[in-house]
Amino acid sequence: MAMPASTDRRLDKLIQLLIQNATVVVPGPKIASEIGVTRATVWDWIEKLRELGVEIKGLPATGYQLAKLPDVLVPALLGPELGEGEIGHKIVHYFRLDSTNAVALRMASAGARHGTVVVAEEQTAGRGRFGRTWYSEKSTGIYVSVILRPPLAPSAAPALTLMAGVAAQAAVERATGLVADIRWPNDLLLNGKKMCGILTEMSAEVDRLHAVVIGIGINVNHRGIPDELRPIATSLRIEGGKNYSRVQILAALLREIEQQYELLLREGNQAILGRWTAASSYARGKRVRVLTGSSEFHAVTSGIDPSGALRIRRDDGREESLVAGEIVELK
Ligand code: BTN
C-alpha cells in the first residue's frame, strides 16, 4: 500500500519565512519565488494554515504577516527545540491522517530509522487500546508516533510501555507545570480524568524486537470533551484554565523519550520502574476494578514486578501479576 503524502516540506519553509519576517508584510510573489511554488499555491497554503488556527494577516494583493507565533507541529517549529538526539531527527508531518500509529508501523516495516516521528494535526481513525478509537480533534491535541528500534527481546515491551508513560508525565510537567498521575500501564490523569493515552504496537521475532511504535495522544487545548467521554476524559486546557503550546509540549515529549529510553538501555528496567512507581498513585495500595477482557474483579495494587507487570492482591487474598488489561480506581 502506498504511503499517504505527508506535508510538503516547502510549507515548512513558508512558515520559517513568515517567522523570520514577523515584523513586516511579506509580498506573495516574494514568498512564491523564495520557496519555489506558484502564488496560487502560497494562497492555498496560507488558507490551510488559517484553517488550523494560525493567525495570518493579509491578502494575496498586499502580502502576508503572522499575527502571532504559530502552534503547528511542523519540523520548522519543532526542529529548533530539539537537540542533536535521535528521537525526532526526522519528523513526518500530516494535516490529516487515519492513524499516526498505522502509518508509523508501515514506515517501520519499510525500514524507517530509529527515532523517526510521525505527527498529525488530526486523525480520522485514531487507535486506542482494546480496539477503541481515540478522539482526535483537529489542531487542539497532539497525535504522535515514535518509531524505536530497541536492541532488546520482546519481553522488554512492558518496560518500554512504562517508559513512555514516565516520559509523557515528565514532559507535560516540564512544559505546563501540571503534574499528572499515571494509571497503569501508562494513562495520564489530571484530577482523576484521562488527558493522555499511549498505545504501544510492535513487530517482533521470537527473540528480537524489530520495531516498536509508541503512539501518544494528548488532549491539550480542547475546550470541551464529547458527552460520552466527559465523565472520564479531560484536557490540559480544561484543567489548567489556559491554552498551552503544543509545539513546546511535543518538543519536551521527544526530549524526554530520548532521555528515558537511554536510561532504560543503560541501566535496565529498574531505573524506569523506580521512576514510574514514584510518579504513580496507582503503584501501591490503590483499590481498583480490574478488567482483563475475559474477567472483571476487584483488587488492591501492590507494586510493579521487575518485568513491568502490576502486582495485585484480589479480594479473596490471591496475589498475581497483571501483564495486560485495564484498571479503574474504586472510590
Ligand atoms: C489509549 O487507548 O489510551 C491509547 C490511545 C493512543 C492514541 C494515540 S494518538 C497517536 C497514536 N496514533 C493512534 O492511532 N493512536 C495513538
mmCIF file with all atom_site columns, N, CA and C and ligand atoms in Angstrom, residues 98-102 118 123 125-136 142-145 183 186-187 194 196-201 213-218 326, ligand 1:
data_model
loop_
_atom_site.group_PDB
_atom_site.id
_atom_site.type_symbol
_atom_site.label_atom_id
_atom_site.label_alt_id
_atom_site.label_comp_id
_atom_site.label_asym_id
_atom_site.label_entity_id
_atom_site.label_seq_id
_atom_site.pdbx_PDB_ins_code
_atom_site.Cartn_x
_atom_site.Cartn_y
_atom_site.Cartn_z
_atom_site.occupancy
_atom_site.B_iso_or_equiv
_atom_site.pdbx_formal_charge
_atom_site.auth_seq_id
_atom_site.auth_comp_id
_atom_site.auth_asym_id
_atom_site.auth_atom_id
_atom_site.pdbx_PDB_model_num
ATOM   1   N N   . ASP A 1 98  ? -5.405  8.851  8.919  1.00 0.00 ? 98  ASP A N   1
ATOM   2   C CA  . ASP A 1 98  ? -6.262  7.916  9.656  1.00 0.00 ? 98  ASP A CA  1
ATOM   3   C C   . ASP A 1 98  ? -5.677  7.720  11.052 1.00 0.00 ? 98  ASP A C   1
ATOM   4   N N   . SER A 1 99  ? -4.418  7.238  11.120 1.00 0.00 ? 99  SER A N   1
ATOM   5   C CA  . SER A 1 99  ? -3.788  6.992  12.421 1.00 0.00 ? 99  SER A CA  1
ATOM   6   C C   . SER A 1 99  ? -2.276  7.115  12.272 1.00 0.00 ? 99  SER A C   1
ATOM   7   N N   . THR A 1 100 ? -1.646  7.896  13.147 1.00 0.00 ? 100 THR A N   1
ATOM   8   C CA  . THR A 1 100 ? -0.183  8.025  13.071 1.00 0.00 ? 100 THR A CA  1
ATOM   9   C C   . THR A 1 100 ? 0.481   6.680  13.376 1.00 0.00 ? 100 THR A C   1
ATOM   10  N N   . ASN A 1 101 ? -0.144  5.862  14.248 1.00 0.00 ? 101 ASN A N   1
ATOM   11  C CA  . ASN A 1 101 ? 0.450   4.549  14.535 1.00 0.00 ? 101 ASN A CA  1
ATOM   12  C C   . ASN A 1 101 ? 0.432   3.654  13.292 1.00 0.00 ? 101 ASN A C   1
ATOM   13  N N   . ALA A 1 102 ? -0.697  3.686  12.556 1.00 0.00 ? 102 ALA A N   1
ATOM   14  C CA  . ALA A 1 102 ? -0.797  2.838  11.364 1.00 0.00 ? 102 ALA A CA  1
ATOM   15  C C   . ALA A 1 102 ? 0.291   3.218  10.369 1.00 0.00 ? 102 ALA A C   1
ATOM   16  N N   . VAL A 1 118 ? 6.172   10.462 13.506 1.00 0.00 ? 118 VAL A N   1
ATOM   17  C CA  . VAL A 1 118 ? 5.038   10.765 12.623 1.00 0.00 ? 118 VAL A CA  1
ATOM   18  C C   . VAL A 1 118 ? 4.038   11.572 13.450 1.00 0.00 ? 118 VAL A C   1
ATOM   19  N N   . GLN A 1 123 ? -6.653  13.136 13.329 1.00 0.00 ? 123 GLN A N   1
ATOM   20  C CA  . GLN A 1 123 ? -6.741  11.730 12.923 1.00 0.00 ? 123 GLN A CA  1
ATOM   21  C C   . GLN A 1 123 ? -8.213  11.387 12.675 1.00 0.00 ? 123 GLN A C   1
ATOM   22  N N   . ALA A 1 125 ? -9.102  8.087  12.229 1.00 0.00 ? 125 ALA A N   1
ATOM   23  C CA  . ALA A 1 125 ? -9.328  6.765  12.823 1.00 0.00 ? 125 ALA A CA  1
ATOM   24  C C   . ALA A 1 125 ? -8.237  6.501  13.863 1.00 0.00 ? 125 ALA A C   1
ATOM   25  N N   . GLY A 1 126 ? -8.099  7.449  14.809 1.00 0.00 ? 126 GLY A N   1
ATOM   26  C CA  . GLY A 1 126 ? -7.095  7.303  15.864 1.00 0.00 ? 126 GLY A CA  1
ATOM   27  C C   . GLY A 1 126 ? -7.375  6.017  16.649 1.00 0.00 ? 126 GLY A C   1
ATOM   28  N N   . ARG A 1 127 ? -6.322  5.251  16.874 1.00 0.00 ? 127 ARG A N   1
ATOM   29  C CA  . ARG A 1 127 ? -6.499  3.965  17.564 1.00 0.00 ? 127 ARG A CA  1
ATOM   30  C C   . ARG A 1 127 ? -6.220  4.090  19.045 1.00 0.00 ? 127 ARG A C   1
ATOM   31  N N   . GLY A 1 128 ? -7.103  3.485  19.853 1.00 0.00 ? 128 GLY A N   1
ATOM   32  C CA  . GLY A 1 128 ? -6.855  3.410  21.279 1.00 0.00 ? 128 GLY A CA  1
ATOM   33  C C   . GLY A 1 128 ? -6.563  1.969  21.672 1.00 0.00 ? 128 GLY A C   1
ATOM   34  N N   . ARG A 1 129 ? -6.349  1.736  22.957 1.00 0.00 ? 129 ARG A N   1
ATOM   35  C CA  . ARG A 1 129 ? -6.137  0.363  23.424 1.00 0.00 ? 129 ARG A CA  1
ATOM   36  C C   . ARG A 1 129 ? -7.446  -0.402 23.341 1.00 0.00 ? 129 ARG A C   1
ATOM   37  N N   . PHE A 1 130 ? -7.358  -1.708 23.303 1.00 0.00 ? 130 PHE A N   1
ATOM   38  C CA  . PHE A 1 130 ? -8.523  -2.606 23.259 1.00 0.00 ? 130 PHE A CA  1
ATOM   39  C C   . PHE A 1 130 ? -9.448  -2.300 22.083 1.00 0.00 ? 130 PHE A C   1
ATOM   40  N N   . GLY A 1 131 ? -8.858  -1.923 20.944 1.00 0.00 ? 131 GLY A N   1
ATOM   41  C CA  . GLY A 1 131 ? -9.647  -1.700 19.728 1.00 0.00 ? 131 GLY A CA  1
ATOM   42  C C   . GLY A 1 131 ? -10.555 -0.479 19.790 1.00 0.00 ? 131 GLY A C   1
ATOM   43  N N   . ARG A 1 132 ? -10.352 0.369  20.793 1.00 0.00 ? 132 ARG A N   1
ATOM   44  C CA  . ARG A 1 132 ? -11.186 1.571  20.868 1.00 0.00 ? 132 ARG A CA  1
ATOM   45  C C   . ARG A 1 132 ? -10.663 2.625  19.891 1.00 0.00 ? 132 ARG A C   1
ATOM   46  N N   . THR A 1 133 ? -11.453 3.696  19.710 1.00 0.00 ? 133 THR A N   1
ATOM   47  C CA  . THR A 1 133 ? -10.942 4.793  18.891 1.00 0.00 ? 133 THR A CA  1
ATOM   48  C C   . THR A 1 133 ? -10.460 5.905  19.823 1.00 0.00 ? 133 THR A C   1
ATOM   49  N N   . TRP A 1 134 ? -9.555  6.722  19.309 1.00 0.00 ? 134 TRP A N   1
ATOM   50  C CA  . TRP A 1 134 ? -9.029  7.836  20.097 1.00 0.00 ? 134 TRP A CA  1
ATOM   51  C C   . TRP A 1 134 ? -9.556  9.126  19.492 1.00 0.00 ? 134 TRP A C   1
ATOM   52  N N   . TYR A 1 135 ? -10.284 9.875  20.294 1.00 0.00 ? 135 TYR A N   1
ATOM   53  C CA  . TYR A 1 135 ? -10.876 11.128 19.831 1.00 0.00 ? 135 TYR A CA  1
ATOM   54  C C   . TYR A 1 135 ? -9.758  12.108 19.461 1.00 0.00 ? 135 TYR A C   1
ATOM   55  N N   . SER A 1 136 ? -9.726  12.545 18.195 1.00 0.00 ? 136 SER A N   1
ATOM   56  C CA  . SER A 1 136 ? -8.552  13.279 17.690 1.00 0.00 ? 136 SER A CA  1
ATOM   57  C C   . SER A 1 136 ? -8.949  14.582 17.006 1.00 0.00 ? 136 SER A C   1
ATOM   58  N N   . ILE A 1 142 ? -2.304  16.595 20.525 1.00 0.00 ? 142 ILE A N   1
ATOM   59  C CA  . ILE A 1 142 ? -1.054  16.092 19.940 1.00 0.00 ? 142 ILE A CA  1
ATOM   60  C C   . ILE A 1 142 ? -1.302  14.621 19.605 1.00 0.00 ? 142 ILE A C   1
ATOM   61  N N   . TYR A 1 143 ? -1.069  14.257 18.349 1.00 0.00 ? 143 TYR A N   1
ATOM   62  C CA  . TYR A 1 143 ? -1.226  12.862 17.910 1.00 0.00 ? 143 TYR A CA  1
ATOM   63  C C   . TYR A 1 143 ? 0.097   12.480 17.269 1.00 0.00 ? 143 TYR A C   1
ATOM   64  N N   . VAL A 1 144 ? 0.872   11.675 17.966 1.00 0.00 ? 144 VAL A N   1
ATOM   65  C CA  . VAL A 1 144 ? 2.246   11.442 17.521 1.00 0.00 ? 144 VAL A CA  1
ATOM   66  C C   . VAL A 1 144 ? 2.640   9.983  17.732 1.00 0.00 ? 144 VAL A C   1
ATOM   67  N N   . SER A 1 145 ? 3.454   9.471  16.817 1.00 0.00 ? 145 SER A N   1
ATOM   68  C CA  . SER A 1 145 ? 4.002   8.117  16.961 1.00 0.00 ? 145 SER A CA  1
ATOM   69  C C   . SER A 1 145 ? 5.506   8.174  16.767 1.00 0.00 ? 145 SER A C   1
ATOM   70  N N   . ARG A 1 183 ? -1.777  6.094  35.549 1.00 0.00 ? 183 ARG A N   1
ATOM   71  C CA  . ARG A 1 183 ? -2.558  4.887  35.862 1.00 0.00 ? 183 ARG A CA  1
ATOM   72  C C   . ARG A 1 183 ? -2.000  3.751  35.015 1.00 0.00 ? 183 ARG A C   1
ATOM   73  N N   . ASN A 1 186 ? -0.008  3.169  31.361 1.00 0.00 ? 186 ASN A N   1
ATOM   74  C CA  . ASN A 1 186 ? 0.539   4.487  31.032 1.00 0.00 ? 186 ASN A CA  1
ATOM   75  C C   . ASN A 1 186 ? -0.499  5.537  30.635 1.00 0.00 ? 186 ASN A C   1
ATOM   76  N N   . ASP A 1 187 ? -1.656  5.523  31.280 1.00 0.00 ? 187 ASP A N   1
ATOM   77  C CA  . ASP A 1 187 ? -2.606  6.638  31.086 1.00 0.00 ? 187 ASP A CA  1
ATOM   78  C C   . ASP A 1 187 ? -2.172  7.790  31.982 1.00 0.00 ? 187 ASP A C   1
ATOM   79  N N   . LYS A 1 194 ? -8.663  11.267 32.361 1.00 0.00 ? 194 LYS A N   1
ATOM   80  C CA  . LYS A 1 194 ? -7.551  10.978 31.444 1.00 0.00 ? 194 LYS A CA  1
ATOM   81  C C   . LYS A 1 194 ? -7.381  12.097 30.414 1.00 0.00 ? 194 LYS A C   1
ATOM   82  N N   . CYS A 1 196 ? -4.217  11.872 28.505 1.00 0.00 ? 196 CYS A N   1
ATOM   83  C CA  . CYS A 1 196 ? -3.170  11.342 27.610 1.00 0.00 ? 196 CYS A CA  1
ATOM   84  C C   . CYS A 1 196 ? -3.241  9.825  27.612 1.00 0.00 ? 196 CYS A C   1
ATOM   85  N N   . GLY A 1 197 ? -3.254  9.253  26.404 1.00 0.00 ? 197 GLY A N   1
ATOM   86  C CA  . GLY A 1 197 ? -3.252  7.796  26.275 1.00 0.00 ? 197 GLY A CA  1
ATOM   87  C C   . GLY A 1 197 ? -2.096  7.358  25.386 1.00 0.00 ? 197 GLY A C   1
ATOM   88  N N   . ILE A 1 198 ? -1.585  6.175  25.645 1.00 0.00 ? 198 ILE A N   1
ATOM   89  C CA  . ILE A 1 198 ? -0.430  5.675  24.890 1.00 0.00 ? 198 ILE A CA  1
ATOM   90  C C   . ILE A 1 198 ? -0.712  4.272  24.391 1.00 0.00 ? 198 ILE A C   1
ATOM   91  N N   . LEU A 1 199 ? -0.490  4.065  23.103 1.00 0.00 ? 199 LEU A N   1
ATOM   92  C CA  . LEU A 1 199 ? -0.685  2.745  22.501 1.00 0.00 ? 199 LEU A CA  1
ATOM   93  C C   . LEU A 1 199 ? 0.640   2.285  21.916 1.00 0.00 ? 199 LEU A C   1
ATOM   94  N N   . THR A 1 200 ? 1.183   1.208  22.488 1.00 0.00 ? 200 THR A N   1
ATOM   95  C CA  . THR A 1 200 ? 2.458   0.673  22.000 1.00 0.00 ? 200 THR A CA  1
ATOM   96  C C   . THR A 1 200 ? 2.161   -0.502 21.079 1.00 0.00 ? 200 THR A C   1
ATOM   97  N N   . GLU A 1 201 ? 2.659   -0.436 19.857 1.00 0.00 ? 201 GLU A N   1
ATOM   98  C CA  . GLU A 1 201 ? 2.468   -1.542 18.908 1.00 0.00 ? 201 GLU A CA  1
ATOM   99  C C   . GLU A 1 201 ? 3.849   -1.954 18.415 1.00 0.00 ? 201 GLU A C   1
ATOM   100 N N   . VAL A 1 213 ? 6.438   0.894  17.959 1.00 0.00 ? 213 VAL A N   1
ATOM   101 C CA  . VAL A 1 213 ? 5.834   2.198  17.674 1.00 0.00 ? 213 VAL A CA  1
ATOM   102 C C   . VAL A 1 213 ? 5.101   2.644  18.931 1.00 0.00 ? 213 VAL A C   1
ATOM   103 N N   . ILE A 1 214 ? 5.536   3.771  19.464 1.00 0.00 ? 214 ILE A N   1
ATOM   104 C CA  . ILE A 1 214 ? 4.879   4.323  20.648 1.00 0.00 ? 214 ILE A CA  1
ATOM   105 C C   . ILE A 1 214 ? 3.974   5.459  20.189 1.00 0.00 ? 214 ILE A C   1
ATOM   106 N N   . GLY A 1 215 ? 2.669   5.229  20.284 1.00 0.00 ? 215 GLY A N   1
ATOM   107 C CA  . GLY A 1 215 ? 1.703   6.238  19.832 1.00 0.00 ? 215 GLY A CA  1
ATOM   108 C C   . GLY A 1 215 ? 1.144   6.972  21.036 1.00 0.00 ? 215 GLY A C   1
ATOM   109 N N   . ILE A 1 216 ? 1.247   8.286  21.006 1.00 0.00 ? 216 ILE A N   1
ATOM   110 C CA  . ILE A 1 216 ? 0.826   9.090  22.164 1.00 0.00 ? 216 ILE A CA  1
ATOM   111 C C   . ILE A 1 216 ? -0.209  10.129 21.728 1.00 0.00 ? 216 ILE A C   1
ATOM   112 N N   . GLY A 1 217 ? -1.308  10.155 22.447 1.00 0.00 ? 217 GLY A N   1
ATOM   113 C CA  . GLY A 1 217 ? -2.331  11.177 22.189 1.00 0.00 ? 217 GLY A CA  1
ATOM   114 C C   . GLY A 1 217 ? -2.480  12.031 23.441 1.00 0.00 ? 217 GLY A C   1
ATOM   115 N N   . ILE A 1 218 ? -2.369  13.356 23.286 1.00 0.00 ? 218 ILE A N   1
ATOM   116 C CA  . ILE A 1 218 ? -2.541  14.254 24.443 1.00 0.00 ? 218 ILE A CA  1
ATOM   117 C C   . ILE A 1 218 ? -3.648  15.267 24.125 1.00 0.00 ? 218 ILE A C   1
ATOM   118 N N   . GLU A 1 326 ? -6.773  -3.585 32.108 1.00 0.00 ? 326 GLU A N   1
ATOM   119 C CA  . GLU A 1 326 ? -7.095  -2.204 32.441 1.00 0.00 ? 326 GLU A CA  1
ATOM   120 C C   . GLU A 1 326 ? -7.511  -2.138 33.902 1.00 0.00 ? 326 GLU A C   1
HETATM 121 C C1  . BTN B 2 .   ? -5.362  4.580  24.795 1.00 0.00 ? 1   BTN B C1  1
HETATM 122 O O1  . BTN B 2 .   ? -6.349  3.908  24.486 1.00 0.00 ? 1   BTN B O1  1
HETATM 123 O O2  . BTN B 2 .   ? -5.255  5.097  25.901 1.00 0.00 ? 1   BTN B O2  1
HETATM 124 C C2  . BTN B 2 .   ? -4.266  4.806  23.794 1.00 0.00 ? 1   BTN B C2  1
HETATM 125 C C3  . BTN B 2 .   ? -4.522  5.992  22.898 1.00 0.00 ? 1   BTN B C3  1
HETATM 126 C C4  . BTN B 2 .   ? -3.394  6.271  21.942 1.00 0.00 ? 1   BTN B C4  1
HETATM 127 C C5  . BTN B 2 .   ? -3.735  7.373  20.972 1.00 0.00 ? 1   BTN B C5  1
HETATM 128 C C6  . BTN B 2 .   ? -2.568  7.769  20.126 1.00 0.00 ? 1   BTN B C6  1
HETATM 129 S S1  . BTN B 2 .   ? -2.891  9.224  19.170 1.00 0.00 ? 1   BTN B S1  1
HETATM 130 C C7  . BTN B 2 .   ? -1.422  8.968  18.266 1.00 0.00 ? 1   BTN B C7  1
HETATM 131 C C8  . BTN B 2 .   ? -1.290  7.483  18.031 1.00 0.00 ? 1   BTN B C8  1
HETATM 132 N N1  . BTN B 2 .   ? -1.952  7.087  16.802 1.00 0.00 ? 1   BTN B N1  1
HETATM 133 C C9  . BTN B 2 .   ? -3.016  6.330  17.053 1.00 0.00 ? 1   BTN B C9  1
HETATM 134 O O3  . BTN B 2 .   ? -3.793  5.888  16.182 1.00 0.00 ? 1   BTN B O3  1
HETATM 135 N N2  . BTN B 2 .   ? -3.141  6.112  18.372 1.00 0.00 ? 1   BTN B N2  1
HETATM 136 C C10 . BTN B 2 .   ? -2.076  6.740  19.125 1.00 0.00 ? 1   BTN B C10 1
#
